[in-house]
Amino acid sequence: MKGDLIYLDNNATTPCDPKVVEAMLPYFHEIPGNAASRTHIFGWKAEEAVKQARANVAKILDAEPEEIVFTSGATEAVNLALKGVFEAYASKGRHIITCQTEHKAVLDTCEHLEKLGAEVTILEVDKKGLINLEELKNAIRKDTILVSIMWANNETGVIQDVEAIGEICKEKDVFFLCDATQAVGKIPVSVQKANIHLAACSAHKLYGPKGIGALYVRRKNPRVKVIAQIDGGGHEREMRSGTLNVPAIVGFGKAVEIALQTMEEQGKRLKKLRDTFEKKCQENIEEVTINGSTAHRLPHVTNLTFKFVESENLMASFNQRIAVSSGSACTSATLEPSYVLRAMGISDHDASASLRFSLGRWTTEEQMEETLQTIIENVAHLRSQSPVWQMFKEGIDVEELL
């Protein structure tokens, strides 16, 4: 219905599916047991619920249940993987490889590890947002212990060639950590096919609750050792101590169950909506470009530059009715242009004129059409007030002015 709120920021977080909420509710009151309490039925029921959820999460990753470590989210999972592997294998080497467009959870943790003696190589990406596989291969040294490359980018949706990366890591005998947070539940993910040793994911990106995530840690061929970063009881096979958040874990498991049933159908539906939206934007608005690879990306995400329009002003013109983003949620407090887009060679001015639209399970054709019309109207209005746009239309080279 015209005038209703439109949510197109599903890469930041997704609405919790009502079926997920329903599955969680009993574990707040009717079944309040601690999953580590093995002396009564409440604890047994909680433990069984966690076991089922662990099996579900393992299934969507193509892993074994024993390889799943529950955390508070993907950020903690990434921290545990990077810090835990660095600590466990420091005697073998101190070199880590990642890339410019990784989530801040990876980049900031690598920066922290540098203070502890790690050497970090940060690979560049091309204008499509993809790393160069030969550069990765050449960057691996005898003392390299870990390569950390994300499956799909949170700002552009660009998908890296994780299977090729996994082959390189296998050949060079280094561990491969993959932040799969944006990919899980949206596209098929197999840690086996991609030769991944550690993978992070989070429930709130696939219509589950916030505050719960998981780290996949390979148990064989080879077995990966991770030193715990939280001590106090030896939970999660001594990799992550702390009382398990049973309601959230149940919700995570249910969200995964639903994703496994609906992912393919939803992917096709959202890709069609996304592609139509992009096409109409470019047909009805001058100087609109798509950022990142259009051949290798998630089906529900588009990152568009509306040249000579400040993205903050465009979002303000939506009057709080349409929720989109000018970058990732973790950097939304800063007015700096997106570091992801800048790494792809996009100018500061164009990066500041870009918006991310991430569609979701409840996004409708009518909502996308209303969003399109709102953007057409407001881009035209904002450009009409821009001297730079007027000069550009007159054929003046304005690049030096920007």
Short mmCIF file of C-alpha atoms in Angstrom, two decimals:
data_model
loop_
_atom_site.label_atom_id
_atom_site.label_comp_id
_atom_site.label_asym_id
_atom_site.label_seq_id
_atom_site.Cartn_x
_atom_site.Cartn_y
_atom_site.Cartn_z
CA MET A 1 0.00 0.00 0.00
CA LYS A 2 1.38 3.41 -0.98
CA GLY A 3 2.71 5.28 2.02
CA ASP A 4 3.65 2.21 4.06
CA LEU A 5 7.22 1.77 5.25
CA ILE A 6 9.50 -0.09 2.83
CA TYR A 7 12.42 -2.08 4.18
CA LEU A 8 15.32 -2.52 1.72
CA ASP A 9 18.21 -2.87 4.16
CA ASN A 10 18.22 -6.65 4.58
CA ASN A 11 22.01 -6.88 4.36
CA ALA A 12 22.20 -4.88 7.58
CA THR A 13 19.70 -7.18 9.28
CA THR A 14 16.58 -9.09 8.35
CA PRO A 15 13.18 -9.09 10.05
CA CYS A 16 12.81 -12.12 12.28
CA ASP A 17 10.48 -14.62 10.61
CA PRO A 18 7.27 -15.11 12.68
CA LYS A 19 7.83 -18.89 12.51
CA VAL A 20 11.26 -18.34 14.08
CA VAL A 21 9.77 -16.26 16.89
CA GLU A 22 7.16 -18.96 17.50
CA ALA A 23 9.84 -21.65 17.74
CA MET A 24 11.85 -19.60 20.24
CA LEU A 25 9.06 -18.66 22.66
CA PRO A 26 8.85 -21.88 24.74
CA TYR A 27 12.53 -21.66 25.61
CA PHE A 28 12.09 -18.34 27.38
CA HIS A 29 9.63 -19.66 29.98
CA GLU A 30 8.13 -23.14 29.55
CA ILE A 31 11.49 -24.82 28.90
CA PRO A 32 13.95 -22.57 30.78
CA GLY A 33 16.72 -25.12 31.18
CA ASN A 34 20.43 -24.55 30.73
CA ALA A 35 21.69 -26.82 27.95
CA ALA A 36 24.62 -27.76 30.21
CA SER A 37 22.32 -28.93 33.03
CA ARG A 38 22.16 -32.70 32.72
CA THR A 39 20.38 -33.58 35.99
CA HIS A 40 16.78 -32.75 35.01
CA ILE A 41 14.33 -32.77 32.11
CA PHE A 42 14.49 -29.00 31.53
CA GLY A 43 18.21 -29.22 30.84
CA TRP A 44 17.74 -32.33 28.68
CA LYS A 45 15.12 -30.61 26.54
CA ALA A 46 17.30 -27.53 26.13
CA GLU A 47 20.26 -29.71 25.19
CA GLU A 48 18.17 -31.60 22.62
CA ALA A 49 16.94 -28.34 21.09
CA VAL A 50 20.51 -27.07 20.77
CA LYS A 51 21.54 -30.37 19.21
CA GLN A 52 18.84 -30.07 16.55
CA ALA A 53 19.75 -26.46 15.79
CA ARG A 54 23.43 -27.39 15.52
CA ALA A 55 22.52 -30.10 13.01
CA ASN A 56 20.50 -27.58 10.96
CA VAL A 57 23.35 -25.04 10.86
CA ALA A 58 25.78 -27.79 9.90
CA LYS A 59 23.48 -28.88 7.08
CA ILE A 60 23.27 -25.45 5.45
CA LEU A 61 27.08 -25.23 5.53
CA ASP A 62 27.60 -28.83 4.34
CA ALA A 63 29.47 -29.55 7.57
CA GLU A 64 29.20 -31.93 10.54
CA PRO A 65 27.32 -30.86 13.70
CA GLU A 66 30.49 -31.36 15.78
CA GLU A 67 32.18 -28.69 13.64
CA ILE A 68 29.74 -25.93 14.65
CA VAL A 69 30.65 -23.55 17.49
CA PHE A 70 27.89 -21.18 18.56
CA THR A 71 28.93 -17.56 19.15
CA SER A 72 27.18 -14.23 19.72
CA GLY A 73 27.34 -13.48 16.00
CA ALA A 74 29.60 -13.43 12.97
CA THR A 75 31.85 -10.72 14.41
CA GLU A 76 32.73 -12.88 17.39
CA ALA A 77 33.11 -15.90 15.10
CA VAL A 78 35.60 -14.00 12.93
CA ASN A 79 37.49 -12.82 16.01
CA LEU A 80 37.64 -16.35 17.39
CA ALA A 81 38.88 -17.73 14.07
CA LEU A 82 41.56 -15.12 13.40
CA LYS A 83 42.84 -14.74 16.95
CA GLY A 84 42.39 -18.41 17.79
CA VAL A 85 44.32 -19.65 14.76
CA PHE A 86 47.04 -17.02 15.13
CA GLU A 87 47.61 -18.05 18.73
CA ALA A 88 47.48 -21.77 17.98
CA TYR A 89 49.85 -21.68 15.00
CA ALA A 90 52.23 -18.84 15.89
CA SER A 91 55.13 -21.31 15.95
CA LYS A 92 54.42 -22.20 12.31
CA GLY A 93 54.07 -18.64 11.04
CA ARG A 94 52.67 -15.18 11.64
CA HIS A 95 51.55 -14.18 8.16
CA ILE A 96 47.88 -13.62 7.30
CA ILE A 97 46.36 -12.64 3.94
CA THR A 98 43.07 -10.82 3.48
CA CYS A 99 41.65 -8.21 1.08
CA GLN A 100 40.60 -4.55 1.04
CA THR A 101 36.86 -5.14 0.88
CA GLU A 102 36.50 -7.49 3.83
CA HIS A 103 34.08 -6.64 6.62
CA LYS A 104 35.52 -4.52 9.42
CA ALA A 105 35.31 -7.56 11.68
CA VAL A 106 38.15 -9.04 9.65
CA LEU A 107 40.12 -5.87 8.91
CA ASP A 108 40.01 -4.51 12.46
CA THR A 109 40.92 -7.89 13.94
CA CYS A 110 43.88 -8.18 11.56
CA GLU A 111 44.98 -4.72 12.62
CA HIS A 112 44.81 -5.85 16.24
CA LEU A 113 46.88 -8.95 15.46
CA GLU A 114 49.54 -6.79 13.80
CA LYS A 115 50.12 -5.20 17.22
CA LEU A 116 50.77 -8.72 18.53
CA GLY A 117 53.36 -9.48 15.87
CA ALA A 118 51.30 -10.67 12.91
CA GLU A 119 52.23 -9.67 9.37
CA VAL A 120 49.16 -8.95 7.25
CA THR A 121 49.01 -8.71 3.47
CA ILE A 122 45.91 -6.93 2.17
CA LEU A 123 45.10 -7.82 -1.43
CA GLU A 124 43.59 -5.26 -3.78
CA VAL A 125 40.40 -5.85 -5.75
CA ASP A 126 39.59 -4.88 -9.33
CA LYS A 127 36.82 -2.53 -10.43
CA LYS A 128 34.35 -5.41 -10.17
CA GLY A 129 35.29 -6.05 -6.55
CA LEU A 130 37.11 -9.33 -7.22
CA ILE A 131 40.56 -10.34 -6.04
CA ASN A 132 43.24 -11.50 -8.49
CA LEU A 133 43.83 -15.20 -7.86
CA GLU A 134 47.41 -15.04 -9.14
CA GLU A 135 48.15 -12.22 -6.70
CA LEU A 136 46.75 -14.37 -3.91
CA LYS A 137 48.89 -17.31 -4.96
CA ASN A 138 52.01 -15.15 -5.15
CA ALA A 139 51.30 -13.55 -1.77
CA ILE A 140 51.39 -16.88 0.09
CA ARG A 141 54.71 -17.43 1.88
CA LYS A 142 56.28 -20.24 3.85
CA ASP A 143 55.14 -18.55 7.06
CA THR A 144 51.56 -17.90 5.88
CA ILE A 145 49.09 -19.58 8.20
CA LEU A 146 45.74 -18.19 7.09
CA VAL A 147 43.90 -16.61 4.17
CA SER A 148 40.69 -14.73 5.05
CA ILE A 149 38.42 -13.87 2.12
CA MET A 150 34.67 -13.35 2.38
CA TRP A 151 32.17 -15.32 0.30
CA ALA A 152 29.93 -12.36 -0.62
CA ASN A 153 30.43 -8.67 0.06
CA ASN A 154 27.96 -6.95 2.35
CA GLU A 155 27.90 -3.67 0.40
CA THR A 156 27.92 -4.82 -3.23
CA GLY A 157 26.85 -8.47 -3.04
CA VAL A 158 29.91 -9.43 -5.11
CA ILE A 159 30.75 -13.13 -4.78
CA GLN A 160 34.40 -14.18 -4.75
CA ASP A 161 35.55 -17.39 -6.45
CA VAL A 162 35.74 -19.24 -3.15
CA GLU A 163 36.27 -22.66 -4.72
CA ALA A 164 39.35 -21.39 -6.58
CA ILE A 165 40.60 -19.70 -3.40
CA GLY A 166 40.08 -22.93 -1.49
CA GLU A 167 42.07 -24.88 -4.08
CA ILE A 168 44.96 -22.45 -3.80
CA CYS A 169 44.94 -22.67 -0.01
CA LYS A 170 44.82 -26.47 -0.16
CA GLU A 171 47.69 -26.57 -2.63
CA LYS A 172 49.78 -24.18 -0.51
CA ASP A 173 48.83 -25.88 2.78
CA VAL A 174 47.38 -22.81 4.50
CA PHE A 175 44.05 -22.43 6.28
CA PHE A 176 41.14 -20.70 4.54
CA LEU A 177 38.79 -18.62 6.70
CA CYS A 178 35.64 -17.48 4.88
CA ASP A 179 33.25 -14.89 6.24
CA ALA A 180 30.10 -16.41 4.74
CA THR A 181 27.71 -14.18 6.68
CA GLN A 182 25.96 -12.63 3.68
CA ALA A 183 25.93 -15.83 1.63
CA VAL A 184 24.43 -18.36 4.03
CA GLY A 185 20.70 -18.71 3.46
CA LYS A 186 20.84 -16.70 0.22
CA ILE A 187 22.86 -19.00 -2.06
CA PRO A 188 24.16 -22.58 -1.72
CA VAL A 189 27.21 -22.74 0.56
CA SER A 190 29.44 -25.80 0.87
CA VAL A 191 32.55 -25.64 3.01
CA GLN A 192 33.50 -29.03 1.58
CA LYS A 193 33.38 -28.05 -2.10
CA ALA A 194 35.24 -24.82 -1.40
CA ASN A 195 37.90 -26.46 0.82
CA ILE A 196 37.12 -24.02 3.63
CA HIS A 197 38.66 -24.64 7.05
CA LEU A 198 36.78 -22.00 9.05
CA ALA A 199 33.58 -20.11 8.21
CA ALA A 200 31.55 -17.47 10.03
CA CYS A 201 27.81 -16.82 9.79
CA SER A 202 25.04 -15.06 11.71
CA ALA A 203 21.33 -15.76 12.27
CA HIS A 204 20.09 -12.20 11.85
CA LYS A 205 21.14 -12.13 8.19
CA LEU A 206 18.73 -14.98 7.36
CA TYR A 207 15.57 -13.99 9.23
CA GLY A 208 16.71 -15.29 12.61
CA PRO A 209 17.34 -13.43 15.88
CA LYS A 210 20.19 -11.03 16.55
CA GLY A 211 22.90 -12.02 18.99
CA ILE A 212 23.59 -15.54 17.75
CA GLY A 213 26.03 -16.80 15.13
CA ALA A 214 28.35 -19.68 14.47
CA LEU A 215 31.89 -20.58 13.52
CA TYR A 216 32.56 -23.69 11.46
CA VAL A 217 35.86 -25.30 12.47
CA ARG A 218 37.04 -28.22 10.32
CA ARG A 219 37.69 -31.41 12.33
CA LYS A 220 39.57 -33.50 9.74
CA ASN A 221 41.59 -33.34 6.54
CA PRO A 222 43.04 -31.29 8.17
CA ARG A 223 41.87 -30.77 11.74
CA VAL A 224 42.02 -27.09 12.71
CA LYS A 225 43.01 -26.05 16.20
CA VAL A 226 41.56 -22.83 17.61
CA ILE A 227 42.56 -21.34 20.96
CA ALA A 228 39.54 -20.09 22.93
CA GLN A 229 39.25 -16.34 23.37
CA ILE A 230 36.61 -16.61 26.13
CA ASP A 231 37.45 -18.84 29.10
CA GLY A 232 35.19 -20.05 31.88
CA GLY A 233 33.74 -23.53 31.73
CA GLY A 234 34.93 -25.10 28.52
CA HIS A 235 31.64 -24.93 26.64
CA GLU A 236 31.50 -25.58 22.88
CA ARG A 237 34.29 -28.16 23.02
CA GLU A 238 36.48 -25.72 24.94
CA MET A 239 36.48 -23.17 22.12
CA ARG A 240 33.90 -20.72 23.48
CA SER A 241 32.91 -20.73 27.15
CA GLY A 242 29.61 -19.31 28.33
CA THR A 243 26.02 -20.42 28.91
CA LEU A 244 24.41 -21.13 25.56
CA ASN A 245 21.66 -18.76 24.45
CA VAL A 246 19.11 -21.54 23.95
CA PRO A 247 16.17 -19.46 22.63
CA ALA A 248 18.39 -17.72 20.08
CA ILE A 249 20.04 -20.98 19.04
CA VAL A 250 16.61 -22.54 18.52
CA GLY A 251 15.68 -19.51 16.42
CA PHE A 252 18.89 -19.85 14.41
CA GLY A 253 18.09 -23.48 13.71
CA LYS A 254 14.54 -22.68 12.64
CA ALA A 255 15.70 -19.82 10.40
CA VAL A 256 18.11 -22.19 8.69
CA GLU A 257 15.38 -24.79 8.26
CA ILE A 258 13.17 -22.23 6.51
CA ALA A 259 16.06 -20.95 4.40
CA LEU A 260 16.84 -24.44 3.15
CA GLN A 261 13.21 -24.79 2.02
CA THR A 262 12.82 -21.36 0.41
CA MET A 263 16.30 -20.21 -0.67
CA GLU A 264 16.15 -21.27 -4.31
CA GLU A 265 12.66 -19.92 -4.95
CA GLN A 266 13.34 -16.67 -3.09
CA GLY A 267 16.63 -16.20 -4.92
CA LYS A 268 14.90 -16.36 -8.31
CA ARG A 269 12.09 -14.05 -7.19
CA LEU A 270 14.38 -11.43 -5.69
CA LYS A 271 16.80 -11.50 -8.62
CA LYS A 272 13.92 -10.72 -10.95
CA LEU A 273 12.78 -7.82 -8.74
CA ARG A 274 16.35 -6.53 -8.40
CA ASP A 275 17.13 -6.76 -12.12
CA THR A 276 13.88 -5.02 -13.07
CA PHE A 277 14.58 -2.25 -10.56
CA GLU A 278 18.09 -1.71 -11.93
CA LYS A 279 16.89 -1.68 -15.52
CA LYS A 280 14.16 0.86 -14.82
CA CYS A 281 16.54 3.06 -12.82
CA GLN A 282 18.94 3.22 -15.74
CA GLU A 283 16.14 3.75 -18.26
CA ASN A 284 14.49 6.58 -16.33
CA ILE A 285 17.43 8.31 -14.64
CA GLU A 286 20.55 9.58 -16.36
CA GLU A 287 24.02 8.62 -15.12
CA VAL A 288 23.16 5.62 -12.96
CA THR A 289 25.82 2.92 -12.65
CA ILE A 290 25.86 -0.49 -10.98
CA ASN A 291 28.81 -1.01 -8.64
CA GLY A 292 30.59 -4.35 -8.66
CA SER A 293 30.37 -7.46 -10.79
CA THR A 294 26.94 -8.11 -12.25
CA ALA A 295 27.94 -11.66 -13.20
CA HIS A 296 29.08 -12.74 -9.73
CA ARG A 297 26.82 -11.37 -7.00
CA LEU A 298 24.02 -12.22 -4.62
CA PRO A 299 20.53 -12.25 -6.17
CA HIS A 300 18.95 -9.72 -3.81
CA VAL A 301 21.52 -6.90 -3.69
CA THR A 302 22.32 -3.91 -5.87
CA ASN A 303 24.64 -0.99 -5.21
CA LEU A 304 23.88 2.00 -7.44
CA THR A 305 25.60 5.32 -8.02
CA PHE A 306 23.34 8.27 -8.83
CA LYS A 307 25.97 10.70 -10.10
CA PHE A 308 25.95 14.25 -8.72
CA VAL A 309 23.49 13.34 -5.96
CA GLU A 310 24.68 13.00 -2.38
CA SER A 311 23.38 9.70 -1.07
CA GLU A 312 22.69 11.20 2.35
CA ASN A 313 20.48 13.86 0.75
CA LEU A 314 18.70 11.27 -1.34
CA MET A 315 17.99 9.12 1.71
CA ALA A 316 16.76 12.19 3.60
CA SER A 317 14.31 12.86 0.77
CA PHE A 318 12.65 9.50 1.48
CA ASN A 319 11.22 11.01 4.70
CA GLN A 320 12.06 7.89 6.70
CA ARG A 321 9.64 5.79 4.61
CA ILE A 322 12.23 3.77 2.67
CA ALA A 323 15.07 2.05 4.48
CA VAL A 324 18.25 1.69 2.43
CA SER A 325 21.93 2.16 3.18
CA SER A 326 24.88 4.12 1.87
CA GLY A 327 27.29 1.45 3.13
CA SER A 328 27.51 -1.34 5.68
CA ALA A 329 25.75 -1.09 9.02
CA CYS A 330 29.06 -1.31 10.87
CA THR A 331 30.25 1.96 9.30
CA SER A 332 26.95 3.87 9.13
CA ALA A 333 28.02 6.21 11.96
CA THR A 334 30.72 7.74 9.76
CA LEU A 335 30.16 10.14 6.87
CA GLU A 336 33.26 8.87 5.07
CA PRO A 337 32.67 7.41 1.60
CA SER A 338 32.47 3.61 1.51
CA TYR A 339 35.91 2.02 1.80
CA VAL A 340 34.60 -0.93 -0.22
CA LEU A 341 33.66 1.25 -3.19
CA ARG A 342 36.89 3.24 -2.97
CA ALA A 343 38.87 0.00 -3.00
CA MET A 344 37.14 -0.80 -6.31
CA GLY A 345 38.50 2.43 -7.82
CA ILE A 346 35.31 4.43 -7.44
CA SER A 347 35.94 8.10 -6.72
CA ASP A 348 35.05 9.62 -3.37
CA HIS A 349 32.39 11.73 -5.09
CA ASP A 350 30.74 8.75 -6.78
CA ALA A 351 31.04 6.63 -3.64
CA SER A 352 29.21 9.38 -1.77
CA ALA A 353 26.49 9.23 -4.42
CA SER A 354 25.87 5.51 -3.98
CA LEU A 355 23.14 3.54 -2.24
CA ARG A 356 22.78 -0.14 -1.39
CA PHE A 357 19.40 -1.76 -1.89
CA SER A 358 19.11 -5.20 -0.30
CA LEU A 359 15.78 -6.90 -0.91
CA GLY A 360 14.26 -9.53 1.35
CA ARG A 361 11.65 -12.21 1.92
CA TRP A 362 8.80 -9.71 2.26
CA THR A 363 9.84 -7.29 -0.49
CA THR A 364 7.08 -6.91 -3.07
CA GLU A 365 6.89 -5.75 -6.66
CA GLU A 366 4.69 -2.85 -5.53
CA GLN A 367 7.30 -1.73 -2.99
CA MET A 368 10.04 -1.76 -5.60
CA GLU A 369 7.89 0.24 -8.01
CA GLU A 370 7.12 2.83 -5.32
CA THR A 371 10.81 3.02 -4.44
CA LEU A 372 11.67 3.52 -8.10
CA GLN A 373 9.18 6.36 -8.55
CA THR A 374 10.36 8.02 -5.33
CA ILE A 375 13.97 7.88 -6.51
CA ILE A 376 13.16 9.19 -9.99
CA GLU A 377 11.33 12.16 -8.49
CA ASN A 378 13.89 13.00 -5.83
CA VAL A 379 17.00 12.54 -7.98
CA ALA A 380 15.49 14.97 -10.49
CA HIS A 381 14.73 17.46 -7.72
CA LEU A 382 18.18 17.25 -6.12
CA ARG A 383 19.96 17.54 -9.47
CA SER A 384 17.89 20.59 -10.38
CA GLN A 385 19.49 22.32 -7.39
CA SER A 386 23.03 21.21 -8.27
CA PRO A 387 25.28 23.68 -10.17
CA VAL A 388 27.67 20.82 -10.90
CA TRP A 389 24.92 18.81 -12.56
CA GLN A 390 23.96 21.82 -14.67
CA MET A 391 27.58 22.28 -15.79
CA PHE A 392 27.84 18.57 -16.56
CA LYS A 393 24.70 18.80 -18.72
CA GLU A 394 26.24 21.72 -20.57
CA GLY A 395 29.22 19.55 -21.48
CA ILE A 396 31.68 21.10 -19.06
CA ASP A 397 34.33 18.75 -17.62
CA VAL A 398 33.45 18.85 -13.93
CA GLU A 399 35.77 16.11 -12.67
CA GLU A 400 38.37 18.65 -11.53
CA LEU A 401 35.71 20.44 -9.50
CA LEU A 402 34.77 17.34 -7.54
#
